[in-house]
Amino acid sequence: MIRPTLAAASIMALLSACAPPTATVSDFNGDSVKIQSNQMADAELAKANATAEANRICAKGHKKRAEYASTRQLPNYISEHLFLCLE
């Protein structure tokens, strides 16, 4: 019999290998943009995707580029990255 904690750890390990590094816009006000990504995805790829999405969103407004400011951890394995939109 597999212990519940071992089973849960095994499932999380399998899911982390399959987690897509998608970047989702959660807030944009013209001066900053918040991008959410999955914590289970590859960290470097997730940050690269978040940066690319932030640059795309900032360029749609009156600013030219996005500059990384911070990251906070949300429930359900979500990271929210804050980018400032600069000229």
mmCIF file of C-alpha atoms in Angstrom:
data_model
loop_
_atom_site.group_PDB
_atom_site.id
_atom_site.type_symbol
_atom_site.label_atom_id
_atom_site.label_comp_id
_atom_site.label_asym_id
_atom_site.label_seq_id
_atom_site.Cartn_x
_atom_site.Cartn_y
_atom_site.Cartn_z
ATOM 1 C CA MET A 1 0.000 0.000 0.000
ATOM 2 C CA ILE A 2 1.294 3.452 -0.920
ATOM 3 C CA ARG A 3 1.186 6.022 1.834
ATOM 4 C CA PRO A 4 -0.942 9.126 1.019
ATOM 5 C CA THR A 5 1.964 11.565 1.355
ATOM 6 C CA LEU A 6 4.137 9.500 -0.962
ATOM 7 C CA ALA A 7 1.312 9.239 -3.492
ATOM 8 C CA ALA A 8 0.687 12.991 -3.341
ATOM 9 C CA ALA A 9 4.386 13.740 -3.816
ATOM 10 C CA SER A 10 4.540 11.378 -6.788
ATOM 11 C CA ILE A 11 1.513 12.990 -8.418
ATOM 12 C CA MET A 12 2.940 16.492 -7.892
ATOM 13 C CA ALA A 13 6.235 15.428 -9.466
ATOM 14 C CA LEU A 14 4.429 14.065 -12.506
ATOM 15 C CA LEU A 15 2.260 17.159 -12.836
ATOM 16 C CA SER A 16 5.228 19.513 -12.578
ATOM 17 C CA ALA A 17 6.759 17.906 -15.645
ATOM 18 C CA CYS A 18 3.543 18.544 -17.590
ATOM 19 C CA ALA A 19 2.727 22.060 -16.375
ATOM 20 C CA PRO A 20 2.630 24.491 -19.299
ATOM 21 C CA PRO A 21 4.571 27.731 -18.780
ATOM 22 C CA THR A 22 1.684 29.942 -19.895
ATOM 23 C CA ALA A 23 1.594 33.626 -19.023
ATOM 24 C CA THR A 24 -1.789 35.190 -18.245
ATOM 25 C CA VAL A 25 -2.474 38.900 -17.804
ATOM 26 C CA SER A 26 -4.340 39.484 -14.539
ATOM 27 C CA ASP A 27 -4.197 43.302 -14.400
ATOM 28 C CA PHE A 28 -3.125 46.205 -16.615
ATOM 29 C CA ASN A 29 -3.553 49.916 -15.934
ATOM 30 C CA GLY A 30 -1.268 51.509 -18.539
ATOM 31 C CA ASP A 31 1.614 52.014 -16.106
ATOM 32 C CA SER A 32 2.000 48.438 -14.876
ATOM 33 C CA VAL A 33 0.939 44.929 -15.783
ATOM 34 C CA LYS A 34 0.558 41.815 -13.628
ATOM 35 C CA ILE A 35 1.263 38.476 -15.269
ATOM 36 C CA GLN A 36 0.377 35.134 -13.669
ATOM 37 C CA SER A 37 2.290 31.919 -14.301
ATOM 38 C CA ASN A 38 2.194 28.367 -12.997
ATOM 39 C CA GLN A 39 4.720 27.649 -10.207
ATOM 40 C CA MET A 40 4.918 24.022 -11.323
ATOM 41 C CA ALA A 41 6.350 24.976 -14.734
ATOM 42 C CA ASP A 42 10.043 25.465 -15.479
ATOM 43 C CA ALA A 43 10.905 28.696 -13.646
ATOM 44 C CA GLU A 44 13.185 30.213 -16.296
ATOM 45 C CA LEU A 45 10.801 29.452 -19.147
ATOM 46 C CA ALA A 46 7.826 30.765 -17.166
ATOM 47 C CA LYS A 47 9.673 34.029 -16.388
ATOM 48 C CA ALA A 48 10.716 34.410 -20.041
ATOM 49 C CA ASN A 49 7.105 33.917 -21.157
ATOM 50 C CA ALA A 50 5.864 36.385 -18.517
ATOM 51 C CA THR A 51 8.419 38.982 -19.645
ATOM 52 C CA ALA A 52 7.472 38.544 -23.312
ATOM 53 C CA GLU A 53 3.761 38.896 -22.492
ATOM 54 C CA ALA A 54 4.421 41.978 -20.327
ATOM 55 C CA ASN A 55 6.410 43.618 -23.151
ATOM 56 C CA ARG A 56 3.576 42.866 -25.586
ATOM 57 C CA ILE A 57 0.922 44.350 -23.289
ATOM 58 C CA CYS A 58 2.945 47.458 -22.378
ATOM 59 C CA ALA A 59 3.576 48.152 -26.082
ATOM 60 C CA LYS A 60 -0.197 48.241 -26.681
ATOM 61 C CA GLY A 61 -0.471 51.219 -24.329
ATOM 62 C CA HIS A 62 1.473 54.475 -24.428
ATOM 63 C CA LYS A 63 4.666 52.920 -22.984
ATOM 64 C CA LYS A 64 7.374 51.068 -24.910
ATOM 65 C CA ARG A 65 8.723 48.283 -22.687
ATOM 66 C CA ALA A 66 8.154 46.313 -19.496
ATOM 67 C CA GLU A 67 10.593 46.193 -16.593
ATOM 68 C CA TYR A 68 10.334 43.443 -13.969
ATOM 69 C CA ALA A 69 9.520 44.740 -10.468
ATOM 70 C CA SER A 70 8.497 41.830 -8.210
ATOM 71 C CA THR A 71 6.826 38.449 -7.800
ATOM 72 C CA ARG A 72 4.341 37.251 -5.215
ATOM 73 C CA GLN A 73 3.091 33.747 -4.579
ATOM 74 C CA LEU A 74 -0.666 33.195 -4.833
ATOM 75 C CA PRO A 75 -2.664 30.116 -3.778
ATOM 76 C CA ASN A 76 -3.030 27.136 -6.116
ATOM 77 C CA TYR A 77 0.598 27.222 -7.318
ATOM 78 C CA ILE A 78 0.342 30.569 -9.113
ATOM 79 C CA SER A 79 3.046 33.253 -9.231
ATOM 80 C CA GLU A 80 2.055 36.822 -10.028
ATOM 81 C CA HIS A 81 4.790 38.955 -11.597
ATOM 82 C CA LEU A 82 4.551 42.742 -11.531
ATOM 83 C CA PHE A 83 6.101 44.659 -14.433
ATOM 84 C CA LEU A 84 6.314 48.444 -14.790
ATOM 85 C CA CYS A 85 5.563 49.848 -18.230
ATOM 86 C CA LEU A 86 8.287 52.362 -19.121
ATOM 87 C CA GLU A 87 9.152 54.486 -22.137
#
